[in-house]
Amino acid sequence: MSTLDLVIRRAHVVTATDDTRCDIGVAGGRIVALGESLPRAAREIDAGGRLVLPGGVDGHCHLDQPMPAPMKMADDFASGTRSAACGGTTTVIPFAAQAKGESLAAAVADYHRRAEGKACIDYAFHLIVSDPTPTVLAEELPRLIRDGYTSFKIYMTYDDLKLSDREILEVMDLARREGAMVMVHAENSDAIAWLTEKLLAAGRSAPAYHAAARPAPVEREATHRAITLAELVDVPILIVHVSGGEAIEQIRWAQGRGLNIYAETCPQYLMLTAEHLGGPGFHGAKCVCSPPPRDKASQRQVWEGLANGTFHVVSSDHAPFRYDDPQGKRLGGKEVAFPHIPNGIPGLETRLPVLFSEGVVKGRIDLHRFVALTATNPARLYGLYPRKGTIAVGSDADLVVWDETRHAVIRNDLLHHAVDYTPYEGIEVTVWPALTLSRGAVVWEDGTFRGTAGSGRFLTCGLPEPARGRRVAARIWE
Ligand code: DUC
Ligand code: ZN
Ligand code: ZN
């Protein structure tokens, strides 16, 4: 065995499939041994029988994404990854977003500049494809996929991002040929525009009406349409940020037909309801995100979907806008009408403790499923497994020692993002990471951030597992 840099002793190691008590040997930032009584290393950590899980992989978060002025995201790669590390996440996959009329390669180059020297944990990029021109489809995207950008998000709503059904078919067809993963934001754009116009005409402009402008059928219809388009093309897709039972029904229907439909949800759909958008004054703006949180019944349906395997991933969809800020929710310094409130809520740091406390501790999901949903599956779906998302010989030493005795009340001033609020203020969690290691280096220890901006590395992604080894039969149009 090579000389060990670090041994974590007496670890209770739980992965998506296994449950073992052993020592973990680390050399060169990777796990090189799992065993009993490993030899002494330069550095020793005694886990004391505590749980050691793979570091979280947050497969959906937004950091320093260019926005139309005066909107600006509060977190860049420094504050965003710091916050992630303090909450037990060791890999993030934010989005290099193409603006309409812009080359995708230029968007990627710009996003690398934004990340350069800032991240304290490893990161990969998804792409956002908003303008699938013939050049993008024939040249840029295939090249980027081969260079390790193997997943991309497409939108069915938002005027500056949305694709037509025809464009969606083109992008899905390319993903099928190249083996990439398409993530779909499923909401019916025209229905939202129509409802929004009606609500504003009736003088209903407060944050609460954001939810009324995007009711469940808007998401259900688009989810069904995305599934149908993917079926026509014969390509796996992942429906992101699924909010409740209506969209879940479509996904289960598709899965029951044997279609390769993957699904993601987020803590906001487990913890919040549309009532949070109706908070006092303008405070409901803090919970404005799309799709909006729904009701208690929807929360139960999402929990059921996590337990029964409908969902594969729980991500944060961290979209960090400050509340009391002219670049954030009070856009331009005003209490703007709901269509102008920047969409998104922060959640990188709270994703794992909230899901662990509410899901595992309360007996709604088991620990293996927790690990699968938050680390292993996103690593598999985005071509990072087994380097990330598990504890195995050869994997990066991205590890979290969990403190299951830590009862804490979430308060924004305890968090490490650059946002001035958390939607989870006052919620009690019963676990928190005691120690987070990124490739063997401590980034969070007993309540103190110990990471270094710039130590995080960019990860090129392999092909997503659903595409690997998949026989891509020529389609009738080929
Ligand atoms: N919705 C998105 O689609 N992205 C960011 C945040 C949000 O609410
Ligand atoms: Zn989205
Ligand atoms: Zn998002």
PDB file of N, CA, C and O in Angstrom, residues 70-111:
ATOM      1  N   PRO A  70     -30.890  45.217 -13.842  1.00  0.00           N
ATOM      2  CA  PRO A  70     -29.925  45.326 -12.738  1.00  0.00           C
ATOM      3  C   PRO A  70     -29.830  44.072 -11.875  1.00  0.00           C
ATOM      4  O   PRO A  70     -29.210  44.068 -10.823  1.00  0.00           O
ATOM      5  N   MET A  71     -30.424  42.953 -12.369  1.00  0.00           N
ATOM      6  CA  MET A  71     -30.417  41.727 -11.552  1.00  0.00           C
ATOM      7  C   MET A  71     -28.989  41.192 -11.428  1.00  0.00           C
ATOM      8  O   MET A  71     -28.235  41.210 -12.406  1.00  0.00           O
ATOM      9  N   LYS A  72     -28.638  40.687 -10.252  1.00  0.00           N
ATOM     10  CA  LYS A  72     -27.318  40.069 -10.104  1.00  0.00           C
ATOM     11  C   LYS A  72     -27.364  38.989  -9.042  1.00  0.00           C
ATOM     12  O   LYS A  72     -27.946  39.208  -7.972  1.00  0.00           O
ATOM     13  N   MET A  73     -26.763  37.875  -9.345  1.00  0.00           N
ATOM     14  CA  MET A  73     -26.715  36.811  -8.337  1.00  0.00           C
ATOM     15  C   MET A  73     -25.757  37.207  -7.223  1.00  0.00           C
ATOM     16  O   MET A  73     -24.682  37.754  -7.487  1.00  0.00           O
ATOM     17  N   ALA A  74     -26.129  36.872  -6.000  1.00  0.00           N
ATOM     18  CA  ALA A  74     -25.311  37.269  -4.855  1.00  0.00           C
ATOM     19  C   ALA A  74     -24.081  36.381  -4.710  1.00  0.00           C
ATOM     20  O   ALA A  74     -23.038  36.834  -4.247  1.00  0.00           O
ATOM     21  N   ASP A  75     -24.217  35.111  -5.070  1.00  0.00           N
ATOM     22  CA  ASP A  75     -23.087  34.206  -4.858  1.00  0.00           C
ATOM     23  C   ASP A  75     -22.272  34.019  -6.122  1.00  0.00           C
ATOM     24  O   ASP A  75     -22.802  33.708  -7.187  1.00  0.00           O
ATOM     25  N   ASP A  76     -20.952  34.164  -5.941  1.00  0.00           N
ATOM     26  CA  ASP A  76     -20.031  33.778  -7.006  1.00  0.00           C
ATOM     27  C   ASP A  76     -19.470  32.399  -6.649  1.00  0.00           C
ATOM     28  O   ASP A  76     -19.955  31.732  -5.722  1.00  0.00           O
ATOM     29  N   PHE A  77     -18.430  31.972  -7.348  1.00  0.00           N
ATOM     30  CA  PHE A  77     -17.896  30.640  -7.066  1.00  0.00           C
ATOM     31  C   PHE A  77     -17.210  30.577  -5.698  1.00  0.00           C
ATOM     32  O   PHE A  77     -17.090  29.484  -5.125  1.00  0.00           O
ATOM     33  N   ALA A  78     -16.771  31.722  -5.176  1.00  0.00           N
ATOM     34  CA  ALA A  78     -16.126  31.700  -3.849  1.00  0.00           C
ATOM     35  C   ALA A  78     -17.173  31.510  -2.755  1.00  0.00           C
ATOM     36  O   ALA A  78     -17.126  30.540  -1.982  1.00  0.00           O
ATOM     37  N   SER A  79     -18.165  32.403  -2.709  1.00  0.00           N
ATOM     38  CA  SER A  79     -19.141  32.300  -1.611  1.00  0.00           C
ATOM     39  C   SER A  79     -20.059  31.094  -1.801  1.00  0.00           C
ATOM     40  O   SER A  79     -20.472  30.456  -0.827  1.00  0.00           O
ATOM     41  N   GLY A  80     -20.374  30.767  -3.038  1.00  0.00           N
ATOM     42  CA  GLY A  80     -21.267  29.630  -3.290  1.00  0.00           C
ATOM     43  C   GLY A  80     -20.640  28.312  -2.887  1.00  0.00           C
ATOM     44  O   GLY A  80     -21.267  27.488  -2.201  1.00  0.00           O
ATOM     45  N   THR A  81     -19.393  28.101  -3.267  1.00  0.00           N
ATOM     46  CA  THR A  81     -18.762  26.817  -2.912  1.00  0.00           C
ATOM     47  C   THR A  81     -18.424  26.777  -1.420  1.00  0.00           C
ATOM     48  O   THR A  81     -18.457  25.717  -0.807  1.00  0.00           O
ATOM     49  N   ARG A  82     -18.120  27.931  -0.833  1.00  0.00           N
ATOM     50  CA  ARG A  82     -17.881  27.977   0.628  1.00  0.00           C
ATOM     51  C   ARG A  82     -19.132  27.510   1.357  1.00  0.00           C
ATOM     52  O   ARG A  82     -19.080  26.659   2.262  1.00  0.00           O
ATOM     53  N   SER A  83     -20.255  28.032   0.937  1.00  0.00           N
ATOM     54  CA  SER A  83     -21.522  27.681   1.568  1.00  0.00           C
ATOM     55  C   SER A  83     -21.822  26.197   1.361  1.00  0.00           C
ATOM     56  O   SER A  83     -22.257  25.494   2.289  1.00  0.00           O
ATOM     57  N   ALA A  84     -21.569  25.717   0.155  1.00  0.00           N
ATOM     58  CA  ALA A  84     -21.802  24.302  -0.135  1.00  0.00           C
ATOM     59  C   ALA A  84     -20.966  23.420   0.790  1.00  0.00           C
ATOM     60  O   ALA A  84     -21.476  22.474   1.416  1.00  0.00           O
ATOM     61  N   ALA A  85     -19.673  23.741   0.919  1.00  0.00           N
ATOM     62  CA  ALA A  85     -18.754  22.929   1.721  1.00  0.00           C
ATOM     63  C   ALA A  85     -19.204  22.876   3.184  1.00  0.00           C
ATOM     64  O   ALA A  85     -19.157  21.823   3.831  1.00  0.00           O
ATOM     65  N   CYS A  86     -19.679  24.016   3.691  1.00  0.00           N
ATOM     66  CA  CYS A  86     -20.092  24.078   5.098  1.00  0.00           C
ATOM     67  C   CYS A  86     -21.350  23.238   5.348  1.00  0.00           C
ATOM     68  O   CYS A  86     -21.644  22.868   6.481  1.00  0.00           O
ATOM     69  N   GLY A  87     -22.081  22.945   4.288  1.00  0.00           N
ATOM     70  CA  GLY A  87     -23.264  22.091   4.415  1.00  0.00           C
ATOM     71  C   GLY A  87     -23.035  20.677   3.923  1.00  0.00           C
ATOM     72  O   GLY A  87     -24.003  19.927   3.743  1.00  0.00           O
ATOM     73  N   GLY A  88     -21.773  20.300   3.662  1.00  0.00           N
ATOM     74  CA  GLY A  88     -21.474  18.905   3.326  1.00  0.00           C
ATOM     75  C   GLY A  88     -21.484  18.569   1.840  1.00  0.00           C
ATOM     76  O   GLY A  88     -21.421  17.397   1.467  1.00  0.00           O
ATOM     77  N   THR A  89     -21.525  19.587   0.997  1.00  0.00           N
ATOM     78  CA  THR A  89     -21.484  19.339  -0.453  1.00  0.00           C
ATOM     79  C   THR A  89     -20.058  19.573  -0.953  1.00  0.00           C
ATOM     80  O   THR A  89     -19.435  20.583  -0.625  1.00  0.00           O
ATOM     81  N   THR A  90     -19.562  18.646  -1.755  1.00  0.00           N
ATOM     82  CA  THR A  90     -18.166  18.728  -2.200  1.00  0.00           C
ATOM     83  C   THR A  90     -18.029  18.831  -3.718  1.00  0.00           C
ATOM     84  O   THR A  90     -16.911  18.936  -4.220  1.00  0.00           O
ATOM     85  N   THR A  91     -19.134  18.751  -4.426  1.00  0.00           N
ATOM     86  CA  THR A  91     -19.110  18.982  -5.883  1.00  0.00           C
ATOM     87  C   THR A  91     -20.357  19.784  -6.248  1.00  0.00           C
ATOM     88  O   THR A  91     -21.465  19.435  -5.818  1.00  0.00           O
ATOM     89  N   VAL A  92     -20.165  20.823  -7.050  1.00  0.00           N
ATOM     90  CA  VAL A  92     -21.323  21.569  -7.545  1.00  0.00           C
ATOM     91  C   VAL A  92     -21.292  21.578  -9.072  1.00  0.00           C
ATOM     92  O   VAL A  92     -20.221  21.545  -9.684  1.00  0.00           O
ATOM     93  N   ILE A  93     -22.494  21.601  -9.636  1.00  0.00           N
ATOM     94  CA  ILE A  93     -22.584  21.692 -11.107  1.00  0.00           C
ATOM     95  C   ILE A  93     -23.524  22.847 -11.458  1.00  0.00           C
ATOM     96  O   ILE A  93     -24.731  22.662 -11.623  1.00  0.00           O
ATOM     97  N   PRO A  94     -22.972  24.066 -11.539  1.00  0.00           N
ATOM     98  CA  PRO A  94     -23.776  25.196 -11.996  1.00  0.00           C
ATOM     99  C   PRO A  94     -23.804  25.252 -13.538  1.00  0.00           C
ATOM    100  O   PRO A  94     -23.323  24.335 -14.187  1.00  0.00           O
ATOM    101  N   PHE A  95     -24.344  26.333 -14.064  1.00  0.00           N
ATOM    102  CA  PHE A  95     -24.694  26.374 -15.490  1.00  0.00           C
ATOM    103  C   PHE A  95     -23.930  27.457 -16.253  1.00  0.00           C
ATOM    104  O   PHE A  95     -24.011  28.637 -15.894  1.00  0.00           O
ATOM    105  N   ALA A  96     -23.283  27.047 -17.326  1.00  0.00           N
ATOM    106  CA  ALA A  96     -22.755  28.017 -18.292  1.00  0.00           C
ATOM    107  C   ALA A  96     -23.893  28.297 -19.260  1.00  0.00           C
ATOM    108  O   ALA A  96     -24.285  27.432 -20.041  1.00  0.00           O
ATOM    109  N   ALA A  97     -24.440  29.508 -19.172  1.00  0.00           N
ATOM    110  CA  ALA A  97     -25.692  29.810 -19.876  1.00  0.00           C
ATOM    111  C   ALA A  97     -25.434  30.596 -21.152  1.00  0.00           C
ATOM    112  O   ALA A  97     -24.813  31.666 -21.120  1.00  0.00           O
ATOM    113  N   GLN A  98     -25.945  30.052 -22.237  1.00  0.00           N
ATOM    114  CA  GLN A  98     -25.867  30.752 -23.525  1.00  0.00           C
ATOM    115  C   GLN A  98     -26.984  31.799 -23.589  1.00  0.00           C
ATOM    116  O   GLN A  98     -28.144  31.477 -23.351  1.00  0.00           O
ATOM    117  N   ALA A  99     -26.622  33.036 -23.921  1.00  0.00           N
ATOM    118  CA  ALA A  99     -27.665  34.036 -24.199  1.00  0.00           C
ATOM    119  C   ALA A  99     -28.065  33.873 -25.661  1.00  0.00           C
ATOM    120  O   ALA A  99     -27.253  33.447 -26.478  1.00  0.00           O
ATOM    121  N   LYS A 100     -29.319  34.229 -25.961  1.00  0.00           N
ATOM    122  CA  LYS A 100     -29.743  34.116 -27.362  1.00  0.00           C
ATOM    123  C   LYS A 100     -28.832  35.002 -28.223  1.00  0.00           C
ATOM    124  O   LYS A 100     -28.505  36.125 -27.834  1.00  0.00           O
ATOM    125  N   GLY A 101     -28.362  34.455 -29.331  1.00  0.00           N
ATOM    126  CA  GLY A 101     -27.462  35.202 -30.218  1.00  0.00           C
ATOM    127  C   GLY A 101     -25.992  34.997 -29.881  1.00  0.00           C
ATOM    128  O   GLY A 101     -25.113  35.393 -30.644  1.00  0.00           O
ATOM    129  N   GLU A 102     -25.733  34.363 -28.735  1.00  0.00           N
ATOM    130  CA  GLU A 102     -24.341  34.168 -28.301  1.00  0.00           C
ATOM    131  C   GLU A 102     -23.889  32.758 -28.656  1.00  0.00           C
ATOM    132  O   GLU A 102     -24.688  31.834 -28.725  1.00  0.00           O
ATOM    133  N   SER A 103     -22.582  32.620 -28.881  1.00  0.00           N
ATOM    134  CA  SER A 103     -22.058  31.271 -29.098  1.00  0.00           C
ATOM    135  C   SER A 103     -21.986  30.557 -27.749  1.00  0.00           C
ATOM    136  O   SER A 103     -21.727  31.166 -26.706  1.00  0.00           O
ATOM    137  N   LEU A 104     -22.219  29.256 -27.813  1.00  0.00           N
ATOM    138  CA  LEU A 104     -22.170  28.454 -26.588  1.00  0.00           C
ATOM    139  C   LEU A 104     -20.735  28.377 -26.060  1.00  0.00           C
ATOM    140  O   LEU A 104     -20.488  28.440 -24.851  1.00  0.00           O
ATOM    141  N   ALA A 105     -19.793  28.278 -26.986  1.00  0.00           N
ATOM    142  CA  ALA A 105     -18.386  28.200 -26.576  1.00  0.00           C
ATOM    143  C   ALA A 105     -17.974  29.474 -25.845  1.00  0.00           C
ATOM    144  O   ALA A 105     -17.224  29.428 -24.863  1.00  0.00           O
ATOM    145  N   ALA A 106     -18.503  30.612 -26.298  1.00  0.00           N
ATOM    146  CA  ALA A 106     -18.173  31.881 -25.623  1.00  0.00           C
ATOM    147  C   ALA A 106     -18.751  31.888 -24.212  1.00  0.00           C
ATOM    148  O   ALA A 106     -18.116  32.370 -23.272  1.00  0.00           O
ATOM    149  N   ALA A 107     -19.957  31.342 -24.065  1.00  0.00           N
ATOM    150  CA  ALA A 107     -20.577  31.280 -22.731  1.00  0.00           C
ATOM    151  C   ALA A 107     -19.729  30.410 -21.798  1.00  0.00           C
ATOM    152  O   ALA A 107     -19.537  30.735 -20.624  1.00  0.00           O
ATOM    153  N   VAL A 108     -19.201  29.319 -22.330  1.00  0.00           N
ATOM    154  CA  VAL A 108     -18.372  28.420 -21.511  1.00  0.00           C
ATOM    155  C   VAL A 108     -17.062  29.114 -21.131  1.00  0.00           C
ATOM    156  O   VAL A 108     -16.627  29.061 -19.967  1.00  0.00           O
ATOM    157  N   ALA A 109     -16.455  29.799 -22.092  1.00  0.00           N
ATOM    158  CA  ALA A 109     -15.184  30.489 -21.807  1.00  0.00           C
ATOM    159  C   ALA A 109     -15.406  31.562 -20.738  1.00  0.00           C
ATOM    160  O   ALA A 109     -14.613  31.695 -19.791  1.00  0.00           O
ATOM    161  N   ASP A 110     -16.495  32.299 -20.858  1.00  0.00           N
ATOM    162  CA  ASP A 110     -16.805  33.336 -19.865  1.00  0.00           C
ATOM    163  C   ASP A 110     -17.017  32.721 -18.484  1.00  0.00           C
ATOM    164  O   ASP A 110     -16.545  33.241 -17.466  1.00  0.00           O
ATOM    165  N   TYR A 111     -17.696  31.575 -18.463  1.00  0.00           N
ATOM    166  CA  TYR A 111     -17.997  30.958 -17.159  1.00  0.00           C
ATOM    167  C   TYR A 111     -16.727  30.425 -16.499  1.00  0.00           C
ATOM    168  O   TYR A 111     -16.585  30.486 -15.277  1.00  0.00           O
TER     169      TYR A 111
END
